[in-house]
C-alpha positions as MATLAB code, in Angstrom:
seq = 'XXXXXXXXXXXXXXXXXXXXXXXXXXXXXXXXXXXXXXXXXXXXXXXXXXXXXXXXXXXXXXXXXXXXXXXXXXXXXXXXXXXXXXXXXXXXXXXXXXXXXXXXXXXXXXXXXXXXXXXXXXXXXXXXXXXXXXXXXXXXXXXXXXXXXXXXXXXXXXXXXXXXXXXXXXXXXXXXXXXXXXXXXXXXXXXXXXXXXXXXXXXXXXXXXXXXXXXXXXXXXXXXXXXXXXXXXXXXXXXXXXXXXXXXXXXXXXXXXXXXXXXXXXXXXX';
ca = [
       0.000    0.000    0.000;
       1.240    3.464   -0.800;
       0.850    6.289    1.748;
      -2.264    7.638    0.031;
      -4.028    4.261    0.254;
      -3.048    3.880    3.918;
      -4.464    7.322    4.664;
      -7.665    6.622    2.712;
      -8.315    3.396    4.616;
      -7.513    4.960    7.969;
      -9.793    7.935    7.345;
     -12.682    5.618    6.465;
     -12.174    3.533    9.599;
     -11.705    6.492   11.919;
     -14.718    8.385   10.553;
     -16.967    5.378   11.137;
     -15.414    4.699   14.547;
     -15.994    8.315   15.603;
     -19.539    8.500   14.226;
     -20.713    5.042   15.325;
     -21.396    3.974   11.754;
     -20.233    1.133    9.519;
     -19.230    0.347    5.971;
     -19.525   -3.084    4.378;
     -15.768   -3.404    3.793;
     -12.820   -1.268    2.815;
     -12.816   -0.517   -0.926;
     -10.285   -2.375   -3.054;
      -8.410    0.874   -3.675;
      -7.277    0.948   -0.040;
      -7.824   -2.575    1.270;
      -4.796   -4.055    3.075;
      -3.773   -7.505    1.887;
      -1.055   -8.368    4.439;
      -0.650   -8.096    8.189;
       2.044   -5.462    7.713;
      -0.359   -3.309    5.689;
      -3.102   -3.834    8.247;
      -0.880   -2.628   11.072;
       0.258    0.353    8.985;
      -3.371    1.417    8.547;
      -4.073    0.810   12.239;
      -1.214    3.097   13.241;
      -2.656    5.835   11.034;
      -6.136    5.324   12.535;
      -4.631    5.876   15.988;
      -2.857    9.007   14.776;
      -6.050   10.410   13.238;
      -7.929    9.772   16.485;
      -5.694   12.219   18.308;
      -5.738    9.878   21.294;
      -2.962    8.153   23.137;
      -2.878    4.392   23.343;
      -3.146    2.826   26.800;
      -1.985   -0.526   25.484;
      -3.176   -3.403   23.349;
      -5.940   -5.955   22.952;
      -5.602   -9.404   21.434;
      -8.484  -10.719   19.359;
      -9.171  -14.239   18.061;
      -7.175  -16.031   20.734;
      -9.212  -19.229   20.440;
      -9.444  -21.603   17.486;
     -13.225  -21.233   17.532;
     -12.930  -17.449   17.419;
     -10.484  -17.615   14.538;
     -12.777  -19.887   12.546;
     -15.753  -17.635   13.287;
     -14.144  -14.600   11.646;
     -12.080  -16.576    9.110;
      -8.593  -15.628   10.250;
      -5.525  -17.817   10.670;
      -4.301  -16.505   14.008;
      -4.625  -13.843   16.706;
      -4.860  -10.119   15.908;
      -3.523   -7.160   17.889;
      -5.197   -3.783   18.242;
      -4.499   -0.537   20.079;
      -6.702    0.473   23.018;
      -7.571    4.156   22.700;
      -7.582    6.219   25.877;
     -11.082    7.692   25.592;
     -12.575    4.191   25.291;
     -10.817    2.801   28.372;
     -12.369    3.144   31.818;
     -11.607    2.112   35.360;
     -14.116   -0.379   36.737;
     -16.909    1.239   38.727;
     -16.655    4.671   37.158;
     -19.760    6.505   35.985;
     -18.481    6.569   32.412;
     -18.039    2.798   32.270;
     -21.536    2.244   33.610;
     -23.154    4.462   30.979;
     -21.772    2.957   27.769;
     -24.292    3.376   24.974;
     -24.759    0.246   22.866;
     -27.042    1.910   20.308;
     -24.461    1.985   17.527;
     -22.543   -1.184   18.495;
     -22.597   -3.792   15.718;
     -21.330   -6.805   17.700;
     -23.109   -6.298   21.046;
     -21.179   -8.799   23.127;
     -19.175   -8.646   26.348;
     -15.997  -10.563   27.080;
     -14.180  -11.495   30.311;
     -10.405  -11.104   30.058;
      -7.126  -11.350   31.928;
      -5.093   -8.166   31.501;
      -1.428   -7.589   32.280;
       0.284   -4.251   32.860;
       3.921   -3.875   31.922;
       6.546   -2.696   34.412;
       9.323   -2.718   31.856;
       9.325   -2.169   28.109;
       9.848   -5.064   25.716;
      11.378   -3.297   22.724;
      11.834   -4.647   19.232;
      14.810   -6.963   19.274;
      17.086   -8.193   16.545;
      16.058  -11.454   14.902;
      19.370  -12.974   15.957;
      18.313  -12.553   19.597;
      15.389  -14.911   19.052;
      11.785  -14.518   20.104;
      10.799  -13.398   23.583;
      10.094  -16.315   25.898;
       7.226  -16.558   28.371;
       9.657  -16.197   31.281;
      11.233  -13.073   29.783;
       7.861  -11.497   29.173;
       6.435  -12.325   32.587;
       9.483  -10.873   34.313;
       8.580   -7.535   32.671;
       4.988   -7.594   34.003;
       4.017   -5.374   36.927;
       0.482   -6.532   37.682;
      -2.527   -8.612   36.699;
      -5.962   -6.994   36.245;
      -9.456   -8.247   35.452;
     -11.144   -6.646   32.472;
     -14.305   -6.542   30.403;
     -14.111   -5.810   26.696;
     -17.056   -4.651   24.598;
     -15.676   -5.012   21.047;
     -17.095   -3.495   17.890;
     -16.353   -3.464   14.182;
     -16.625   -0.721   11.632;
     -17.250   -3.233    8.813;
     -20.532   -5.097    8.586;
     -18.948   -7.947    6.612;
     -16.516   -8.642    9.472;
     -16.919  -12.412    9.057;
     -15.312  -12.282    5.623;
     -13.111   -9.174    5.267;
     -10.044  -11.039    6.512;
      -7.247  -10.505    9.011;
      -5.525   -7.483    7.379;
      -8.753   -5.439    7.325;
      -9.667   -6.462   10.871;
      -6.186   -5.505   12.073;
      -6.592   -2.147   10.340;
      -9.859   -1.736   12.270;
      -7.961   -1.912   15.590;
      -8.745   -5.635   15.816;
     -12.345   -4.694   16.670;
     -11.375   -2.594   19.690;
     -14.013   -0.314   21.146;
     -14.875   -0.065   24.870;
     -12.683   -1.558   27.564;
     -13.099   -1.623   31.353;
     -10.214   -2.535   33.643;
     -10.086   -3.243   37.365;
      -7.437   -2.430   39.934;
      -4.377   -4.631   40.215;
      -5.241   -8.082   41.557;
      -4.061   -8.369   45.163;
      -4.052  -12.179   45.314;
      -0.738  -13.909   44.655;
      -1.635  -14.565   41.031;
       1.841  -15.581   39.916;
       1.422  -18.828   41.840;
      -1.939  -19.549   40.185;
      -2.215  -21.655   37.037;
      -4.085  -19.165   34.870;
      -4.565  -21.798   32.163;
      -6.843  -23.847   34.405;
      -8.394  -20.902   36.246;
     -12.163  -20.758   35.800;
     -14.158  -17.643   34.927;
     -17.950  -17.259   35.119;
     -19.998  -14.547   33.391;
     -23.261  -13.561   35.071;
     -25.925  -11.666   33.141;
     -28.617  -10.031   35.262;
     -27.716  -12.418   38.084;
     -27.852  -15.671   36.085;
     -24.923  -17.682   34.721;
     -24.486  -16.724   31.066;
     -21.154  -18.371   30.231;
     -18.283  -20.232   31.833;
     -14.744  -20.518   30.628;
     -11.138  -21.102   31.524;
      -7.816  -19.366   30.960;
      -6.672  -21.963   28.456;
      -9.244  -20.572   26.014;
      -6.742  -17.749   25.487;
      -4.041  -19.308   23.275;
      -3.665  -22.060   25.868;
      -2.704  -19.616   28.652;
      -3.011  -15.818   29.042;
       0.750  -15.698   29.612;
       1.295  -17.302   26.213;
      -1.046  -14.751   24.652;
       0.971  -11.891   26.168;
       4.168  -13.445   24.825;
       2.589  -13.760   21.381;
       1.838  -10.036   21.437;
       5.364   -9.097   22.505;
       6.723  -10.977   19.501;
       4.003   -9.732   17.127;
       4.998   -6.166   17.972;
       8.624   -6.992   17.274;
       7.572   -7.799   13.718;
       4.826   -5.260   13.084;
       5.023   -2.564   15.754;
       7.316   -0.659   18.064;
       7.300   -3.148   20.909;
       5.590   -2.971   24.287;
       6.102    0.098   26.483;
       6.379    0.369   30.241;
       2.890    1.073   31.575;
       1.085   -0.575   28.669;
      -1.945   -2.708   29.434;
      -2.440   -5.879   27.414;
      -5.855   -7.515   27.509;
      -5.387  -11.053   26.328;
      -8.728  -12.162   24.880;
     -11.937  -13.603   26.190;
     -11.949  -16.597   28.514;
     -15.655  -17.193   27.913;
     -17.759  -17.402   24.783;
     -18.733  -13.763   24.069;
     -22.040  -13.049   25.804;
     -24.749  -11.093   23.934;
     -25.606   -7.775   25.572;
     -28.307   -5.157   25.175;
     -29.217   -1.815   26.748;
     -30.262   -2.325   30.362;
     -28.220   -5.523   30.873;
     -25.887   -5.866   33.866;
     -22.893   -8.206   33.976;
     -20.548   -9.539   36.638;
     -17.436  -11.439   35.595;
     -16.329  -13.713   38.442;
     -12.672  -14.747   38.445;
     -12.884  -16.643   41.739;
     -10.092  -15.823   44.199;
      -8.824  -13.142   41.824;
     -12.000  -11.066   42.237;
     -14.877   -9.790   40.134;
     -15.510   -6.957   37.670;
     -18.869   -5.620   36.510;
     -20.582   -3.353   34.009;
     -24.159   -2.185   33.491;
     -25.454   -0.693   30.249;
     -27.764    2.284   30.122;
     -31.264    1.990   28.730;
     -31.943    3.804   25.449;
];
């Protein structure tokens, strides 16, 4: 893609993101065809937004999720600051779903980085799980409410979805977990989603690329190839542990992570 095509695609995505509207797909004149092109468009979308990034989300971290949207692996997307809220704040509890295309909520493990993991030379090899976890400051519980600016999201392909911030939209994060989470096997840790007080979905950490720690390591290496690496202070939300739960205005959710705590969100009526 030449710079003009990157700008054209990014302007289309950002305009629809800002206005709460959708297009069917990016036109062929500016449609990315590789991951590298998708990330180039995504970076321009973030620049056009005028917002800082608070970190990254990982989409399609389960085989079922990848098959659902017809991609061959996980996707990374920036989390924009004005769409990220602390759990329990008024803003997070008044998210308007009116223009949301996907209308689902997801329960996620999120890590915050203490140290940067910069791009490294190929000769140094990929980051290992141990290297990545030694750079982590804290674990947080999170709820993601994704969205897509393309109505044909099941078929547009990975490069276009990457360009569209990997379907990032609203994101709610809790305080740092106080339990000794490093001694917990997150792969086998169970998570339950409650909708209006009833069990809506149950899942386990292994639904996230086998282990949320593995998902974080995947992102660190993905950003060595396609981005500028992870920064100190970045949040990384690693993908849903439960099957995405349908949501509508007026619904209230509690995501129960057992000994690690809970996180909740309630949507305003329209």
